[in-house]
PDB file of C-alpha atoms in Angstrom:
ATOM      1  CA  MET A  22      -0.842   0.829  13.149  1.00 43.00           C
ATOM      2  CA  VAL A  23       1.908   2.782  11.326  1.00 55.00           C
ATOM      3  CA  GLY A  24       5.267   1.687  12.736  1.00 72.00           C
ATOM      4  CA  THR A  25       3.840  -0.129  15.767  1.00 82.00           C
ATOM      5  CA  PRO A  26       4.581  -3.736  14.684  1.00 86.00           C
ATOM      6  CA  LEU A  27       8.169  -2.731  13.856  1.00 91.00           C
ATOM      7  CA  LYS A  28       8.753  -1.137  17.258  1.00 91.00           C
ATOM      8  CA  GLU A  29       7.260  -4.083  19.133  1.00 91.00           C
ATOM      9  CA  TYR A  30       9.321  -6.530  17.082  1.00 93.00           C
ATOM     10  CA  PHE A  31      12.604  -4.851  18.000  1.00 94.00           C
ATOM     11  CA  GLU A  32      11.585  -4.672  21.660  1.00 92.00           C
ATOM     12  CA  GLU A  33      10.815  -8.397  21.654  1.00 93.00           C
ATOM     13  CA  LYS A  34      14.260  -8.964  20.136  1.00 94.00           C
ATOM     14  CA  GLN A  35      15.675  -7.341  23.290  1.00 94.00           C
ATOM     15  CA  TYR A  36      16.537  -4.018  21.721  1.00 94.00           C
ATOM     16  CA  LYS A  37      16.336  -1.429  24.476  1.00 94.00           C
ATOM     17  CA  ARG A  38      15.002   2.099  24.222  1.00 92.00           C
ATOM     18  CA  GLY A  39      17.780   4.627  24.594  1.00 90.00           C
ATOM     19  CA  ARG A  40      20.535   2.048  24.050  1.00 94.00           C
ATOM     20  CA  ASP A  41      20.122   0.557  20.574  1.00 94.00           C
ATOM     21  CA  LEU A  42      16.486   1.435  19.845  1.00 95.00           C
ATOM     22  CA  PHE A  43      15.356   5.025  19.418  1.00 95.00           C
ATOM     23  CA  CYS A  44      11.733   6.007  18.792  1.00 94.00           C
ATOM     24  CA  TYR A  45      10.282   9.369  17.851  1.00 93.00           C
ATOM     25  CA  ASP A  46       6.739  10.526  17.169  1.00 92.00           C
ATOM     26  CA  THR A  47       5.308  14.035  16.971  1.00 89.00           C
ATOM     27  CA  ASP A  48       2.252  12.884  18.944  1.00 88.00           C
ATOM     28  CA  PRO A  49       3.069  13.766  22.578  1.00 88.00           C
ATOM     29  CA  LYS A  50       0.615  11.141  23.841  1.00 88.00           C
ATOM     30  CA  LYS A  51       2.898   8.364  22.574  1.00 87.00           C
ATOM     31  CA  LYS A  52       5.882   9.728  24.534  1.00 87.00           C
ATOM     32  CA  TYR A  53       8.404   8.818  21.837  1.00 91.00           C
ATOM     33  CA  THR A  54      10.983  11.595  22.072  1.00 91.00           C
ATOM     34  CA  ASP A  55      14.276   9.692  21.710  1.00 94.00           C
ATOM     35  CA  ASP A  56      17.226  11.231  19.882  1.00 95.00           C
ATOM     36  CA  ILE A  57      16.954   9.330  16.599  1.00 94.00           C
ATOM     37  CA  ASN A  58      20.248  10.775  15.407  1.00 96.00           C
ATOM     38  CA  LYS A  59      21.959   8.296  17.736  1.00 96.00           C
ATOM     39  CA  ALA A  60      20.821   5.543  15.355  1.00 96.00           C
ATOM     40  CA  GLU A  61      22.797   4.418  12.310  1.00 96.00           C
ATOM     41  CA  ILE A  62      19.774   2.852  10.601  1.00 97.00           C
ATOM     42  CA  VAL A  63      16.543   4.863  10.625  1.00 97.00           C
ATOM     43  CA  PHE A  64      13.165   3.338   9.730  1.00 97.00           C
ATOM     44  CA  ILE A  65      10.617   5.954   8.683  1.00 96.00           C
ATOM     45  CA  ALA A  66       7.031   4.723   9.086  1.00 93.00           C
ATOM     46  CA  VAL A  67       4.664   7.681   8.829  1.00 93.00           C
ATOM     47  CA  PRO A  68       1.191   8.197   7.315  1.00 90.00           C
ATOM     48  CA  THR A  69       0.966   9.243   3.664  1.00 91.00           C
ATOM     49  CA  PRO A  70      -2.753  10.067   3.366  1.00 87.00           C
ATOM     50  CA  ARG A  71      -4.667  10.752   0.163  1.00 87.00           C
ATOM     51  CA  ARG A  72      -5.074  14.444  -0.616  1.00 86.00           C
ATOM     52  CA  VAL A  73      -8.767  15.055  -1.220  1.00 80.00           C
ATOM     53  CA  LYS A  74      -8.179  17.955  -3.633  1.00 82.00           C
ATOM     54  CA  ASP A  75      -6.283  15.925  -6.243  1.00 85.00           C
ATOM     55  CA  GLY A  76      -6.090  12.291  -5.055  1.00 81.00           C
ATOM     56  CA  ARG A  77      -2.331  12.383  -4.744  1.00 85.00           C
ATOM     57  CA  CYS A  78      -0.356  10.846  -1.912  1.00 88.00           C
ATOM     58  CA  ASP A  79       0.684  13.422   0.698  1.00 90.00           C
ATOM     59  CA  THR A  80       4.388  12.900   1.384  1.00 92.00           C
ATOM     60  CA  SER A  81       4.878  16.083   3.406  1.00 93.00           C
ATOM     61  CA  ILE A  82       5.333  14.121   6.656  1.00 92.00           C
ATOM     62  CA  ILE A  83       8.191  12.183   5.048  1.00 95.00           C
ATOM     63  CA  ARG A  84       9.900  15.443   4.109  1.00 93.00           C
ATOM     64  CA  SER A  85       9.455  16.699   7.673  1.00 93.00           C
ATOM     65  CA  ALA A  86      10.993  13.514   9.053  1.00 94.00           C
ATOM     66  CA  MET A  87      13.992  13.832   6.742  1.00 96.00           C
ATOM     67  CA  ARG A  88      14.735  17.331   8.000  1.00 94.00           C
ATOM     68  CA  MET A  89      15.314  15.861  11.465  1.00 95.00           C
ATOM     69  CA  LEU A  90      18.243  13.686  10.406  1.00 96.00           C
ATOM     70  CA  ASP A  91      21.862  14.751  10.829  1.00 96.00           C
ATOM     71  CA  GLY A  92      25.044  13.171   9.506  1.00 95.00           C
ATOM     72  CA  GLU A  93      24.935  10.080   7.294  1.00 97.00           C
ATOM     73  CA  LYS A  94      22.211   7.474   7.833  1.00 98.00           C
ATOM     74  CA  VAL A  95      20.859   4.340   6.252  1.00 98.00           C
ATOM     75  CA  VAL A  96      17.242   5.441   5.789  1.00 98.00           C
ATOM     76  CA  VAL A  97      14.655   2.685   5.351  1.00 98.00           C
ATOM     77  CA  MET A  98      11.315   3.998   4.122  1.00 97.00           C
ATOM     78  CA  LYS A  99       8.272   1.923   5.104  1.00 95.00           C
ATOM     79  CA  SER A 100       5.541   4.375   4.115  1.00 93.00           C
ATOM     80  CA  THR A 101       3.616   3.894   0.866  1.00 93.00           C
ATOM     81  CA  MET A 102       4.863   6.461  -1.643  1.00 94.00           C
ATOM     82  CA  PRO A 103       4.378   7.490  -5.291  1.00 95.00           C
ATOM     83  CA  PRO A 104       6.805   5.823  -7.718  1.00 96.00           C
ATOM     84  CA  GLY A 105      10.128   7.647  -7.822  1.00 96.00           C
ATOM     85  CA  THR A 106       9.923   9.152  -4.318  1.00 96.00           C
ATOM     86  CA  SER A 107      12.892   7.232  -2.895  1.00 97.00           C
ATOM     87  CA  GLU A 108      15.084   8.157  -5.854  1.00 98.00           C
ATOM     88  CA  GLN A 109      14.070  11.799  -5.447  1.00 97.00           C
ATOM     89  CA  LEU A 110      14.984  11.656  -1.761  1.00 97.00           C
ATOM     90  CA  GLN A 111      18.338  10.079  -2.648  1.00 98.00           C
ATOM     91  CA  GLU A 112      19.057  13.035  -4.932  1.00 98.00           C
ATOM     92  CA  MET A 113      17.892  15.580  -2.345  1.00 97.00           C
ATOM     93  CA  TYR A 114      19.872  14.017   0.514  1.00 97.00           C
ATOM     94  CA  PRO A 115      22.931  12.402  -1.112  1.00 98.00           C
ATOM     95  CA  GLN A 116      24.662  11.943   2.253  1.00 98.00           C
ATOM     96  CA  HIS A 117      22.123   9.260   3.206  1.00 98.00           C
ATOM     97  CA  LYS A 118      21.541   5.792   1.762  1.00 98.00           C
ATOM     98  CA  PHE A 119      17.865   5.210   0.982  1.00 98.00           C
ATOM     99  CA  MET A 120      15.985   1.920   0.897  1.00 98.00           C
ATOM    100  CA  PHE A 121      12.324   0.950   0.674  1.00 98.00           C
ATOM    101  CA  ASN A 122      10.926  -1.876   2.801  1.00 98.00           C
ATOM    102  CA  PRO A 123       7.212  -2.150   1.896  1.00 96.00           C
ATOM    103  CA  GLU A 124       4.768  -3.598   4.404  1.00 92.00           C
ATOM    104  CA  PHE A 125       1.968  -5.927   3.357  1.00 92.00           C
ATOM    105  CA  LEU A 126      -0.190  -5.952   6.487  1.00 88.00           C
ATOM    106  CA  THR A 127      -3.901  -6.473   7.029  1.00 86.00           C
ATOM    107  CA  GLU A 128      -5.424  -4.187   9.633  1.00 81.00           C
ATOM    108  CA  SER A 129      -7.060  -7.020  11.576  1.00 81.00           C
ATOM    109  CA  GLN A 130      -3.813  -8.950  12.078  1.00 88.00           C
ATOM    110  CA  ALA A 131      -1.015  -6.464  11.512  1.00 85.00           C
ATOM    111  CA  LYS A 132       1.426  -7.957  14.002  1.00 88.00           C
ATOM    112  CA  ALA A 133       0.950 -11.540  12.800  1.00 92.00           C
ATOM    113  CA  ASP A 134       1.446 -10.431   9.196  1.00 92.00           C
ATOM    114  CA  PHE A 135       4.587  -8.522  10.175  1.00 92.00           C
ATOM    115  CA  LEU A 136       6.100 -11.519  11.962  1.00 93.00           C
ATOM    116  CA  ASN A 137       5.201 -13.996   9.204  1.00 94.00           C
ATOM    117  CA  PRO A 138       5.593 -12.119   5.922  1.00 94.00           C
ATOM    118  CA  ASP A 139       5.195 -13.833   2.585  1.00 92.00           C
ATOM    119  CA  ARG A 140       7.541 -11.176   1.173  1.00 94.00           C
ATOM    120  CA  GLN A 141      10.385  -9.362   2.884  1.00 95.00           C
ATOM    121  CA  ILE A 142      11.793  -6.863   0.437  1.00 97.00           C
ATOM    122  CA  VAL A 143      14.593  -4.399   1.082  1.00 98.00           C
ATOM    123  CA  ALA A 144      14.769  -2.466  -2.177  1.00 98.00           C
ATOM    124  CA  THR A 145      17.669  -0.136  -2.847  1.00 98.00           C
ATOM    125  CA  THR A 146      19.038   2.784  -4.765  1.00 98.00           C
ATOM    126  CA  GLU A 147      22.403   2.349  -6.439  1.00 97.00           C
ATOM    127  CA  LYS A 148      24.068   4.022  -3.448  1.00 97.00           C
ATOM    128  CA  SER A 149      22.412   1.851  -0.779  1.00 97.00           C
ATOM    129  CA  ARG A 150      22.686  -1.525  -2.504  1.00 95.00           C
ATOM    130  CA  GLY A 151      25.699  -2.693  -0.504  1.00 93.00           C
ATOM    131  CA  PHE A 152      23.829  -2.276   2.799  1.00 95.00           C
ATOM    132  CA  ALA A 153      20.603  -4.120   1.887  1.00 95.00           C
ATOM    133  CA  SER A 154      21.590  -7.482   3.377  1.00 92.00           C
ATOM    134  CA  ASP A 155      22.423  -5.860   6.727  1.00 94.00           C
ATOM    135  CA  VAL A 156      18.928  -4.369   6.929  1.00 96.00           C
ATOM    136  CA  LEU A 157      17.266  -7.577   5.711  1.00 95.00           C
ATOM    137  CA  LEU A 158      18.875  -9.549   8.547  1.00 93.00           C
ATOM    138  CA  LEU A 159      17.225  -7.221  11.081  1.00 95.00           C
ATOM    139  CA  LEU A 160      13.732  -8.179   9.897  1.00 96.00           C
ATOM    140  CA  PRO A 161      11.500 -11.286  10.046  1.00 94.00           C
ATOM    141  CA  ILE A 162      12.267 -13.822   7.322  1.00 90.00           C
ATOM    142  CA  GLY A 163       9.813 -13.973   4.429  1.00 89.00           C
ATOM    143  CA  SER A 164       8.973 -16.854   2.101  1.00 87.00           C
ATOM    144  CA  PHE A 165      10.461 -14.617  -0.566  1.00 90.00           C
ATOM    145  CA  SER A 166      13.252 -12.285   0.434  1.00 91.00           C
ATOM    146  CA  SER A 167      15.170  -9.651  -1.450  1.00 94.00           C
ATOM    147  CA  PRO A 168      18.103  -9.206  -1.809  1.00 93.00           C
ATOM    148  CA  GLY A 169      18.570 -12.845  -0.772  1.00 77.00           C
ATOM    149  CA  ALA A 170      17.037 -15.791   1.035  1.00 56.00           C
ATOM    150  CA  LEU A 171      18.974 -17.451   3.843  1.00 52.00           C
ATOM    151  CA  THR A 172      18.300 -20.899   2.382  1.00 56.00           C
ATOM    152  CA  THR A 173      19.683 -20.178  -1.083  1.00 56.00           C
ATOM    153  CA  TYR A 174      22.601 -18.558  -2.802  1.00 62.00           C
ATOM    154  CA  ASP A 175      20.275 -16.623  -5.093  1.00 71.00           C
ATOM    155  CA  TYR A 176      20.357 -12.865  -4.695  1.00 81.00           C
ATOM    156  CA  ILE A 177      17.575 -10.879  -6.300  1.00 89.00           C
ATOM    157  CA  TYR A 178      18.016  -7.142  -5.981  1.00 92.00           C
ATOM    158  CA  ILE A 179      14.926  -4.993  -6.417  1.00 96.00           C
ATOM    159  CA  LYS A 180      15.144  -1.292  -7.224  1.00 98.00           C
ATOM    160  CA  VAL A 181      13.345   1.118  -4.890  1.00 98.00           C
ATOM    161  CA  THR A 182      10.999   2.382  -7.602  1.00 98.00           C
ATOM    162  CA  SER A 183      10.075  -1.172  -8.628  1.00 98.00           C
ATOM    163  CA  ALA A 184       9.188  -1.893  -4.993  1.00 98.00           C
ATOM    164  CA  GLU A 185       7.176   1.340  -4.730  1.00 98.00           C
ATOM    165  CA  ILE A 186       5.137   0.311  -7.777  1.00 98.00           C
ATOM    166  CA  GLY A 187       4.843  -3.246  -6.441  1.00 98.00           C
ATOM    167  CA  LYS A 188       3.448  -2.029  -3.126  1.00 97.00           C
ATOM    168  CA  LEU A 189       0.836   0.147  -4.851  1.00 97.00           C
ATOM    169  CA  ALA A 190       0.065  -2.655  -7.299  1.00 97.00           C
ATOM    170  CA  THR A 191      -0.679  -5.099  -4.473  1.00 97.00           C
ATOM    171  CA  ASN A 192      -3.439  -2.985  -2.952  1.00 96.00           C
ATOM    172  CA  SER A 193      -4.654  -1.798  -6.356  1.00 97.00           C
ATOM    173  CA  PHE A 194      -4.971  -5.390  -7.547  1.00 98.00           C
ATOM    174  CA  GLY A 195      -6.944  -6.153  -4.393  1.00 97.00           C
ATOM    175  CA  MET A 196      -9.306  -3.248  -5.025  1.00 97.00           C
ATOM    176  CA  THR A 197      -9.658  -4.228  -8.688  1.00 98.00           C
ATOM    177  CA  LYS A 198     -10.614  -7.759  -7.648  1.00 98.00           C
ATOM    178  CA  VAL A 199     -13.189  -6.391  -5.194  1.00 98.00           C
ATOM    179  CA  MET A 200     -14.670  -4.242  -7.987  1.00 98.00           C
ATOM    180  CA  PHE A 201     -14.663  -7.193 -10.395  1.00 98.00           C
ATOM    181  CA  ALA A 202     -16.546  -9.274  -7.827  1.00 98.00           C
ATOM    182  CA  ASN A 203     -19.129  -6.532  -7.336  1.00 99.00           C
ATOM    183  CA  ILE A 204     -19.634  -6.177 -11.079  1.00 99.00           C
ATOM    184  CA  LEU A 205     -20.211  -9.935 -11.297  1.00 99.00           C
ATOM    185  CA  ALA A 206     -22.770  -9.648  -8.490  1.00 99.00           C
ATOM    186  CA  ASP A 207     -24.533  -6.915 -10.470  1.00 99.00           C
ATOM    187  CA  ILE A 208     -24.460  -9.110 -13.587  1.00 99.00           C
ATOM    188  CA  CYS A 209     -26.181 -11.874 -11.614  1.00 99.00           C
ATOM    189  CA  ASP A 210     -28.850  -9.412 -10.473  1.00 98.00           C
ATOM    190  CA  GLY A 211     -29.222  -8.158 -14.042  1.00 99.00           C
ATOM    191  CA  VAL A 212     -29.719 -11.658 -15.459  1.00 99.00           C
ATOM    192  CA  ASN A 213     -32.284 -12.378 -12.739  1.00 98.00           C
ATOM    193  CA  GLY A 214     -34.085  -9.164 -13.659  1.00 98.00           C
ATOM    194  CA  VAL A 215     -34.244 -10.158 -17.327  1.00 99.00           C
ATOM    195  CA  PHE A 216     -35.649 -13.627 -16.560  1.00 98.00           C
ATOM    196  CA  GLY A 217     -37.921 -12.453 -13.762  1.00 98.00           C
ATOM    197  CA  LYS A 218     -36.616 -15.026 -11.323  1.00 98.00           C
ATOM    198  CA  LYS A 219     -33.419 -15.909  -9.477  1.00 98.00           C
ATOM    199  CA  ILE A 220     -31.470 -18.158 -11.787  1.00 98.00           C
ATOM    200  CA  ALA A 221     -28.018 -16.724 -10.948  1.00 98.00           C
ATOM    201  CA  ASP A 222     -26.458 -16.397  -7.500  1.00 98.00           C
ATOM    202  CA  TYR A 223     -23.182 -14.548  -6.985  1.00 99.00           C
ATOM    203  CA  GLU A 224     -22.325 -16.694  -3.959  1.00 98.00           C
ATOM    204  CA  GLU A 225     -22.314 -19.695  -6.291  1.00 98.00           C
ATOM    205  CA  VAL A 226     -20.297 -17.830  -8.918  1.00 99.00           C
ATOM    206  CA  LYS A 227     -17.808 -16.970  -6.180  1.00 98.00           C
ATOM    207  CA  GLN A 228     -17.317 -20.656  -5.398  1.00 98.00           C
ATOM    208  CA  VAL A 229     -16.484 -21.353  -9.040  1.00 98.00           C
ATOM    209  CA  LEU A 230     -13.845 -18.619  -8.997  1.00 98.00           C
ATOM    210  CA  ALA A 231     -12.449 -19.175  -5.510  1.00 98.00           C
ATOM    211  CA  HIS A 232     -11.621 -22.826  -6.123  1.00 98.00           C
ATOM    212  CA  ASP A 233      -9.503 -22.015  -9.141  1.00 98.00           C
ATOM    213  CA  LYS A 234      -5.994 -22.077  -7.664  1.00 97.00           C
ATOM    214  CA  ARG A 235      -4.926 -19.355 -10.072  1.00 97.00           C
ATOM    215  CA  ILE A 236      -7.555 -17.003  -8.649  1.00 97.00           C
ATOM    216  CA  GLY A 237      -8.127 -18.006  -5.031  1.00 97.00           C
ATOM    217  CA  PRO A 238     -10.766 -16.802  -2.557  1.00 97.00           C
ATOM    218  CA  TYR A 239      -9.202 -13.519  -1.504  1.00 95.00           C
ATOM    219  CA  TRP A 240     -10.990 -10.220  -2.226  1.00 96.00           C
ATOM    220  CA  LEU A 241     -14.050 -11.907  -3.743  1.00 98.00           C
ATOM    221  CA  GLU A 242     -16.495 -10.922  -0.985  1.00 96.00           C
ATOM    222  CA  VAL A 243     -18.919  -8.215  -2.073  1.00 97.00           C
ATOM    223  CA  LEU A 244     -20.209  -7.428   1.404  1.00 94.00           C
ATOM    224  CA  HIS A 245     -17.762  -5.839   3.822  1.00 89.00           C
ATOM    225  CA  GLY A 246     -19.568  -5.733   7.132  1.00 84.00           C
ATOM    226  CA  ASN A 247     -22.689  -3.800   6.234  1.00 89.00           C
ATOM    227  CA  TYR A 248     -21.835  -2.259   2.865  1.00 95.00           C
ATOM    228  CA  ARG A 249     -20.728  -3.191  -0.638  1.00 97.00           C
ATOM    229  CA  GLY A 250     -17.685  -1.773  -2.379  1.00 96.00           C
ATOM    230  CA  ALA A 251     -14.016  -1.093  -1.748  1.00 96.00           C
ATOM    231  CA  GLY A 252     -13.053   0.924   1.306  1.00 94.00           C
ATOM    232  CA  GLY A 253     -10.638   0.909   4.185  1.00 92.00           C
ATOM    233  CA  TYR A 254      -7.629   3.060   4.907  1.00 89.00           C
ATOM    234  CA  CYS A 255      -5.350   1.728   2.136  1.00 91.00           C
ATOM    235  CA  PHE A 256      -7.306   0.461  -0.885  1.00 94.00           C
ATOM    236  CA  PRO A 257      -8.812   3.766  -2.131  1.00 95.00           C
ATOM    237  CA  LYS A 258      -5.685   5.739  -1.225  1.00 94.00           C
ATOM    238  CA  ASP A 259      -3.307   3.453  -3.090  1.00 95.00           C
ATOM    239  CA  PHE A 260      -5.607   2.916  -6.075  1.00 97.00           C
ATOM    240  CA  ASP A 261      -6.002   6.672  -6.520  1.00 96.00           C
ATOM    241  CA  ASN A 262      -2.227   6.980  -6.165  1.00 95.00           C
ATOM    242  CA  VAL A 263      -1.855   4.664  -9.161  1.00 96.00           C
ATOM    243  CA  ILE A 264      -4.397   6.667 -11.181  1.00 97.00           C
ATOM    244  CA  THR A 265      -2.669   9.990 -10.493  1.00 96.00           C
ATOM    245  CA  SER A 266       0.808   8.509 -11.012  1.00 96.00           C
ATOM    246  CA  VAL A 267      -0.193   7.162 -14.431  1.00 97.00           C
ATOM    247  CA  ALA A 268      -1.698  10.547 -15.352  1.00 97.00           C
ATOM    248  CA  ASP A 269       1.482  12.330 -14.249  1.00 95.00           C
ATOM    249  CA  THR A 270       3.628   9.880 -16.229  1.00 96.00           C
ATOM    250  CA  ILE A 271       1.545  10.454 -19.369  1.00 97.00           C
ATOM    251  CA  ALA A 272       1.850  14.239 -19.014  1.00 97.00           C
ATOM    252  CA  LYS A 273       5.620  14.082 -18.508  1.00 96.00           C
ATOM    253  CA  LEU A 274       6.113  11.733 -21.465  1.00 97.00           C
ATOM    254  CA  LYS A 275       4.117  14.095 -23.685  1.00 97.00           C
ATOM    255  CA  ARG A 276       6.247  17.055 -22.604  1.00 97.00           C
ATOM    256  CA  LYS A 277       9.380  15.061 -23.412  1.00 95.00           C
ATOM    257  CA  LYS A 278       7.834  13.944 -26.721  1.00 92.00           C
ATOM    258  CA  GLY A 279       8.282  10.348 -25.622  1.00 86.00           C
ATOM    259  CA  ASP A 280       7.127   7.108 -27.262  1.00 95.00           C
ATOM    260  CA  THR A 281       3.675   7.953 -28.676  1.00 96.00           C
ATOM    261  CA  LYS A 282       2.579   4.304 -28.796  1.00 98.00           C
ATOM    262  CA  LEU A 283       3.472   3.870 -25.125  1.00 98.00           C
ATOM    263  CA  VAL A 284       1.532   7.036 -24.290  1.00 98.00           C
ATOM    264  CA  GLU A 285      -1.505   5.716 -26.173  1.00 98.00           C
ATOM    265  CA  ARG A 286      -1.398   2.432 -24.236  1.00 98.00           C
ATOM    266  CA  LEU A 287      -0.976   4.244 -20.922  1.00 98.00           C
ATOM    267  CA  GLU A 288      -3.962   6.472 -21.708  1.00 98.00           C
ATOM    268  CA  LYS A 289      -6.143   3.433 -22.360  1.00 98.00           C
ATOM    269  CA  GLY A 290      -4.858   1.754 -19.192  1.00 98.00           C
ATOM    270  CA  HIS A 291      -5.582   4.929 -17.249  1.00 98.00           C
ATOM    271  CA  ARG A 292      -9.178   4.861 -18.478  1.00 98.00           C
ATOM    272  CA  VAL A 293      -9.530   1.255 -17.292  1.00 98.00           C
ATOM    273  CA  PHE A 294      -8.344   2.170 -13.783  1.00 98.00           C
ATOM    274  CA  LYS A 295     -10.592   5.239 -13.803  1.00 98.00           C
ATOM    275  CA  ALA A 296     -13.609   3.128 -14.820  1.00 98.00           C
ATOM    276  CA  PHE A 297     -13.121   0.839 -11.801  1.00 98.00           C
ATOM    277  CA  TRP A 298     -12.748   3.911  -9.578  1.00 98.00           C
ATOM    278  CA  ASP A 299     -15.944   5.511 -10.931  1.00 98.00           C
ATOM    279  CA  TYR A 300     -17.845   2.228 -10.532  1.00 98.00           C
ATOM    280  CA  ASN A 301     -16.892   2.130  -6.843  1.00 98.00           C
ATOM    281  CA  ILE A 302     -18.037   5.731  -6.352  1.00 98.00           C
ATOM    282  CA  THR A 303     -21.398   4.901  -7.968  1.00 98.00           C
ATOM    283  CA  LEU A 304     -21.804   1.697  -5.953  1.00 98.00           C
ATOM    284  CA  LEU A 305     -21.220   3.617  -2.723  1.00 97.00           C
ATOM    285  CA  LYS A 306     -23.551   6.445  -3.781  1.00 97.00           C
ATOM    286  CA  HIS A 307     -26.380   3.958  -4.322  1.00 97.00           C
ATOM    287  CA  GLN A 308     -25.991   3.022  -0.642  1.00 95.00           C
ATOM    288  CA  ASN A 309     -26.048   6.667   0.479  1.00 95.00           C
ATOM    289  CA  LEU A 310     -22.299   6.519   1.103  1.00 96.00           C
ATOM    290  CA  SER A 311     -19.333   8.552  -0.089  1.00 95.00           C
ATOM    291  CA  LEU A 312     -15.720   7.550  -0.583  1.00 95.00           C
ATOM    292  CA  SER A 313     -14.713   9.545   2.488  1.00 93.00           C
ATOM    293  CA  ASP A 314     -17.254   7.568   4.547  1.00 95.00           C
ATOM    294  CA  VAL A 315     -15.436   4.298   3.864  1.00 94.00           C
ATOM    295  CA  SER A 316     -11.826   5.517   3.516  1.00 92.00           C
ATOM    296  CA  ARG A 317     -11.083   4.894   7.169  1.00 89.00           C
ATOM    297  CA  HIS A 318      -9.812   2.199   9.477  1.00 85.00           C
ATOM    298  CA  ASP A 319     -12.145  -0.809   9.569  1.00 84.00           C
ATOM    299  CA  THR A 320     -13.759  -0.166  12.956  1.00 84.00           C
ATOM    300  CA  GLU A 321     -14.475   3.457  12.034  1.00 90.00           C
ATOM    301  CA  VAL A 322     -15.963   2.472   8.666  1.00 90.00           C
ATOM    302  CA  GLN A 323     -18.566   0.182  10.206  1.00 86.00           C
ATOM    303  CA  LYS A 324     -19.694   2.910  12.627  1.00 88.00           C
ATOM    304  CA  VAL A 325     -20.065   5.476   9.836  1.00 91.00           C
ATOM    305  CA  VAL A 326     -21.847   3.063   7.500  1.00 88.00           C
ATOM    306  CA  LYS A 327     -24.277   1.980  10.205  1.00 85.00           C
ATOM    307  CA  LYS A 328     -25.146   5.614  10.884  1.00 86.00           C
ATOM    308  CA  LYS A 329     -25.507   6.604   7.205  1.00 82.00           C
ATOM    309  CA  LYS A 330     -27.624   3.575   6.239  1.00 71.00           C
ATOM    310  CA  ARG A 331     -30.201   3.924   9.013  1.00 68.00           C
TER     311      ARG A 331
END
């Protein structure tokens, strides 16, 4: 799915390969071997998988992609990255102008989500700010757009690091809501166990929550196909990215002898995130599943779960 909706969108807009659209992929099966240095604006959409050894986001493919670029480019990152990555790249490659254009796609309807975004954000570094509107105009219009909406004179500029955190926060909030729902389901089972009969039903509790407009129905299902818990390609990866990023931030603040009260709050927040993470691991374990079993694309997850739960 990485990069595919973007390529198809430009092709449907009558951009032509080799003329004003250049595609490159290291996978020879895809046959994308265009000279990307002919482009002035380069979108980088590559996988940033979770490293099993430490939970951190692997950005090595991004670094490899950057080494391919010559001259001066407007570089639009679409891959999910740890906070601060775009600013680091801007410092490493000062000849380029870096932006971050996060994608908010569901795997089951990636193209539809790409064409009808609720948010279209082109976040910038200080150096790239003057080019953000040009990139925004290349993309589908969102209900909310940054730096500006076509229907208003309001321009809201978002910094690249704010957008990086916002992207991670979106999926992490989703996973947190899934965990919260599962905990509520366990509470219902616990109450039923105490009373010796079914007096609480999570499906009914869900209706109470889902019809509150401030909460909504999304991410309240506890069953995903044939298992409970949070899985998929993005949720665990991005949630763990938040956990490790907070831990790294705490360590760096301590080395700099930063605000001790802020550090204390971050440490407590880190424990909250870690508690949700550990709950998910336990929930999966009780179904004879591991995190790696469910940290896959949806169709793969269901096959693995079906096999493990036989």
